[in-house]
mmCIF file of C-alpha atoms in Angstrom:
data_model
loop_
_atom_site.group_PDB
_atom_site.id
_atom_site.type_symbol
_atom_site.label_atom_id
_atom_site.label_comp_id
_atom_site.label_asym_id
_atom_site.label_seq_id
_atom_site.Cartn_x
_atom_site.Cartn_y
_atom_site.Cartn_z
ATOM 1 C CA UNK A 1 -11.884 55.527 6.908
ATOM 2 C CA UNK A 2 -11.064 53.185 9.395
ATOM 3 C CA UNK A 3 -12.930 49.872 9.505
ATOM 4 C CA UNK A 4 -13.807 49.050 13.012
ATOM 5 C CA UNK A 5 -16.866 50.699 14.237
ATOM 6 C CA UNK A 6 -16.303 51.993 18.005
ATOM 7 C CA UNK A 7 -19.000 50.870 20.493
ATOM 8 C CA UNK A 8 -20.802 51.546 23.633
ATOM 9 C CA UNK A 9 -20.018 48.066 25.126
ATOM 10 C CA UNK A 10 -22.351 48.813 28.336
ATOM 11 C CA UNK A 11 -25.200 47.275 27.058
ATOM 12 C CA UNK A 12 -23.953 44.474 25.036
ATOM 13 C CA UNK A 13 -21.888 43.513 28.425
ATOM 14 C CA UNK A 14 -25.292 43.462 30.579
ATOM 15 C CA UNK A 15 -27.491 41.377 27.778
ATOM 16 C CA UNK A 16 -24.342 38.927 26.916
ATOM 17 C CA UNK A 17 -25.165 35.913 28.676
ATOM 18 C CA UNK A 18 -28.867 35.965 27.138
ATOM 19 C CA UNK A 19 -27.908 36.882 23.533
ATOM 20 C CA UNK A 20 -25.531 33.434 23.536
ATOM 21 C CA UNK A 21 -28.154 31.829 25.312
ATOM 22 C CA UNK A 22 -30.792 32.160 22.859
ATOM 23 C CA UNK A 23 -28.211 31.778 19.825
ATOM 24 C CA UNK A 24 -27.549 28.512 21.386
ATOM 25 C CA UNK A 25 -31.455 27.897 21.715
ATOM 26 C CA UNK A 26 -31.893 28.623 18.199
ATOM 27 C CA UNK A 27 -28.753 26.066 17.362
ATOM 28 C CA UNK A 28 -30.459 23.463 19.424
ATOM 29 C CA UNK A 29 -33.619 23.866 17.972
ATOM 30 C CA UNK A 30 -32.298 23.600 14.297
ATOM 31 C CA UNK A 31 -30.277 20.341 15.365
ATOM 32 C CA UNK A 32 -33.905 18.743 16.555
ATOM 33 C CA UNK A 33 -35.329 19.921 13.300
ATOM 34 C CA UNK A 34 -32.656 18.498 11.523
ATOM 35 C CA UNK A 35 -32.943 14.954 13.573
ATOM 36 C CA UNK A 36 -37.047 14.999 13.223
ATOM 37 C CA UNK A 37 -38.061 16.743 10.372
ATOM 38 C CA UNK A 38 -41.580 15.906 10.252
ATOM 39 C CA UNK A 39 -41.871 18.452 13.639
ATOM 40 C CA UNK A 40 -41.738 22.281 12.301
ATOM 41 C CA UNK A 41 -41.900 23.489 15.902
ATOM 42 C CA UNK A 42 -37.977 23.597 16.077
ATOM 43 C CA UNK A 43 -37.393 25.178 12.386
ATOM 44 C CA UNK A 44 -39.720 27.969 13.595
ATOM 45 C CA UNK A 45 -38.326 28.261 17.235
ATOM 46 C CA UNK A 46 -35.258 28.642 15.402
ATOM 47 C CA UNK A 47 -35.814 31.255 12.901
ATOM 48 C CA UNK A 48 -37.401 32.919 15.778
ATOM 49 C CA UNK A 49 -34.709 33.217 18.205
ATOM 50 C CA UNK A 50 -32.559 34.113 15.436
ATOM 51 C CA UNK A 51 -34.981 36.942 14.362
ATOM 52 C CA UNK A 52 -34.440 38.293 17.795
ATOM 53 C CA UNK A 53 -30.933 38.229 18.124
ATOM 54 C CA UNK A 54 -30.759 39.998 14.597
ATOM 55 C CA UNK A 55 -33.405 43.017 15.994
ATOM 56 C CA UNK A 56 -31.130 43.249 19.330
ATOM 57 C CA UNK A 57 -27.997 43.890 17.975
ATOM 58 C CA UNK A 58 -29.846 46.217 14.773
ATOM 59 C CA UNK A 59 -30.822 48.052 18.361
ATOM 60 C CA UNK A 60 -27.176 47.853 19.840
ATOM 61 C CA UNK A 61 -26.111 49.344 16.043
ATOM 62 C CA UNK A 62 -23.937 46.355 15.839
ATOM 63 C CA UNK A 63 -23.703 45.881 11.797
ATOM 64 C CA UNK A 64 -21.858 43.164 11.535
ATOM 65 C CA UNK A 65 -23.787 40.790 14.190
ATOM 66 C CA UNK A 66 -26.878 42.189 13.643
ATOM 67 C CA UNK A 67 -25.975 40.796 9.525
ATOM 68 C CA UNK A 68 -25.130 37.948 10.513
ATOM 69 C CA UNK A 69 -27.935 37.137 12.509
ATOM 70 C CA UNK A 70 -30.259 38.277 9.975
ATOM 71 C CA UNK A 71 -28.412 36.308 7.461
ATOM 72 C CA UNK A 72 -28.833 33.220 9.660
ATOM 73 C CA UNK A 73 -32.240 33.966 10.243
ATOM 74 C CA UNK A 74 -33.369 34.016 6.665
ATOM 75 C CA UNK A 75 -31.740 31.127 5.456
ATOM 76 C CA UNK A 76 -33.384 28.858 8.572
ATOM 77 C CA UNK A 77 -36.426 30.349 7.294
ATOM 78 C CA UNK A 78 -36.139 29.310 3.909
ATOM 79 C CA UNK A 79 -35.258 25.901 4.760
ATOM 80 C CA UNK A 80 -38.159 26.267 6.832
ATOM 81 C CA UNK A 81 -40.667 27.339 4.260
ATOM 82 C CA UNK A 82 -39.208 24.982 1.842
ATOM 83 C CA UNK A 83 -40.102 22.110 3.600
ATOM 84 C CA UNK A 84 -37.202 19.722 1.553
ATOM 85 C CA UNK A 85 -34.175 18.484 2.914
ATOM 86 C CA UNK A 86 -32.018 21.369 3.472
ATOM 87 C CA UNK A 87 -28.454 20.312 1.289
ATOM 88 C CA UNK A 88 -24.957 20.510 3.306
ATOM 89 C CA UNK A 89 -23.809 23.662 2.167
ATOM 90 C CA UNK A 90 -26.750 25.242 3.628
ATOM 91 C CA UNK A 91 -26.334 22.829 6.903
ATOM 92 C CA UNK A 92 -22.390 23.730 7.047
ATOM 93 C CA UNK A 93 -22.975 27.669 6.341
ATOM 94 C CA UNK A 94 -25.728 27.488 9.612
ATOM 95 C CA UNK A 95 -23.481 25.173 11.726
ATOM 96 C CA UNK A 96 -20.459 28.172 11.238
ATOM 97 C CA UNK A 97 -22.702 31.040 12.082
ATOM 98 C CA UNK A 98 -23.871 29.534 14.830
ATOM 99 C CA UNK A 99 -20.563 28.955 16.268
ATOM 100 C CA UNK A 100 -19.153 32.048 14.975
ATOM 101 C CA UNK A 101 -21.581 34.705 16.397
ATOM 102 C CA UNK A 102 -20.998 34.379 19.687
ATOM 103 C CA UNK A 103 -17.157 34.324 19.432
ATOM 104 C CA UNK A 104 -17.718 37.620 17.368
ATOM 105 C CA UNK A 105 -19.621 39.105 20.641
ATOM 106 C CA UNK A 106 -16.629 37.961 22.861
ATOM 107 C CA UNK A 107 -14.730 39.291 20.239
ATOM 108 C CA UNK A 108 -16.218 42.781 20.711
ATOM 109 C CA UNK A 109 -16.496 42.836 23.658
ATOM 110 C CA UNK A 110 -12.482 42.479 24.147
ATOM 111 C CA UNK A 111 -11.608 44.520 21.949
ATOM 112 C CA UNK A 112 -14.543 47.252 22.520
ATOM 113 C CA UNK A 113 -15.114 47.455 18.774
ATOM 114 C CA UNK A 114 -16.808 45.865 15.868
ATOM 115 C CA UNK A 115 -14.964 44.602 12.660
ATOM 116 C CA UNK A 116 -17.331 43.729 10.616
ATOM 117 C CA UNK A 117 -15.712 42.867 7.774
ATOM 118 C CA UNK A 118 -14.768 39.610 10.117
ATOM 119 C CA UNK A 119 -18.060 38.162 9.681
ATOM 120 C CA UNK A 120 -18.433 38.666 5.413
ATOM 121 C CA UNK A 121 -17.116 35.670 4.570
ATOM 122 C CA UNK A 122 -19.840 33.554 7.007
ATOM 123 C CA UNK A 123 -22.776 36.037 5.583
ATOM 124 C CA UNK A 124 -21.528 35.392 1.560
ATOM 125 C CA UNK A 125 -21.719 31.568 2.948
ATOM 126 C CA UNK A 126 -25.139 31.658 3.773
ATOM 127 C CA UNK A 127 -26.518 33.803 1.294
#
């Protein structure tokens, strides 16, 4: 059993530039949460976007991104429904898979196929 999954790159190479755009949306709008916390807008926004990337790549049948974006997702909303101060392993787990998802779509898209097992050890971090 090998464990790369082989992809259809064709359709993650035409929605590219807006998947990292709205993962780096999502980043931005949990940074402005995290500066003005009394706002929820940007903790929502965030989840949101997140959300989003998580259903696109679940549509691509991209396991490991679509994970990790679901991961990311759920732990912005619980910090979001919590309404406390988030604490900095949850800050430092969101701050890696932020950065790390879309180097894992570059990632895939040079090598034309997923390794999902890459992206485990930022999903056990933010569960």
């Amino acid at each position: 059993m090998a464990l790369d999954v082989k992809i259809n790159i064709n359709s993650l190479q035409m929605i590219r530039e807006e998947l990292i755009a709205t993962i780096q949306q999502s980043a931005t709008d949990f940074e402005s949460y995290m500066a003005d916390q009394q706002s929820s807008g940007h903790i929502v926004d965030s989840a949101a976007g997140m959300r989003q990337v998580g259903g696109t790549f679940r549509l691509l049948e991209y396991p490991g991104a679509a994970l990790l974006a679901d991961e990311t997702s759920l732990l912005v909303q619980s910090i979001a429904d919590s309404q406390t101060q988030p604490d900095d392993n949850a800050i430092n787990a969101l701050t890696n898979a932020f950065f790390l998802l879309p180097r894992y779509i570059e990632y895939v898209l040079t090598r034309q196929s997923e390794l999902p097992i890459l992206v485990i050890p930022a999903v056990n971090e933010l569960r």
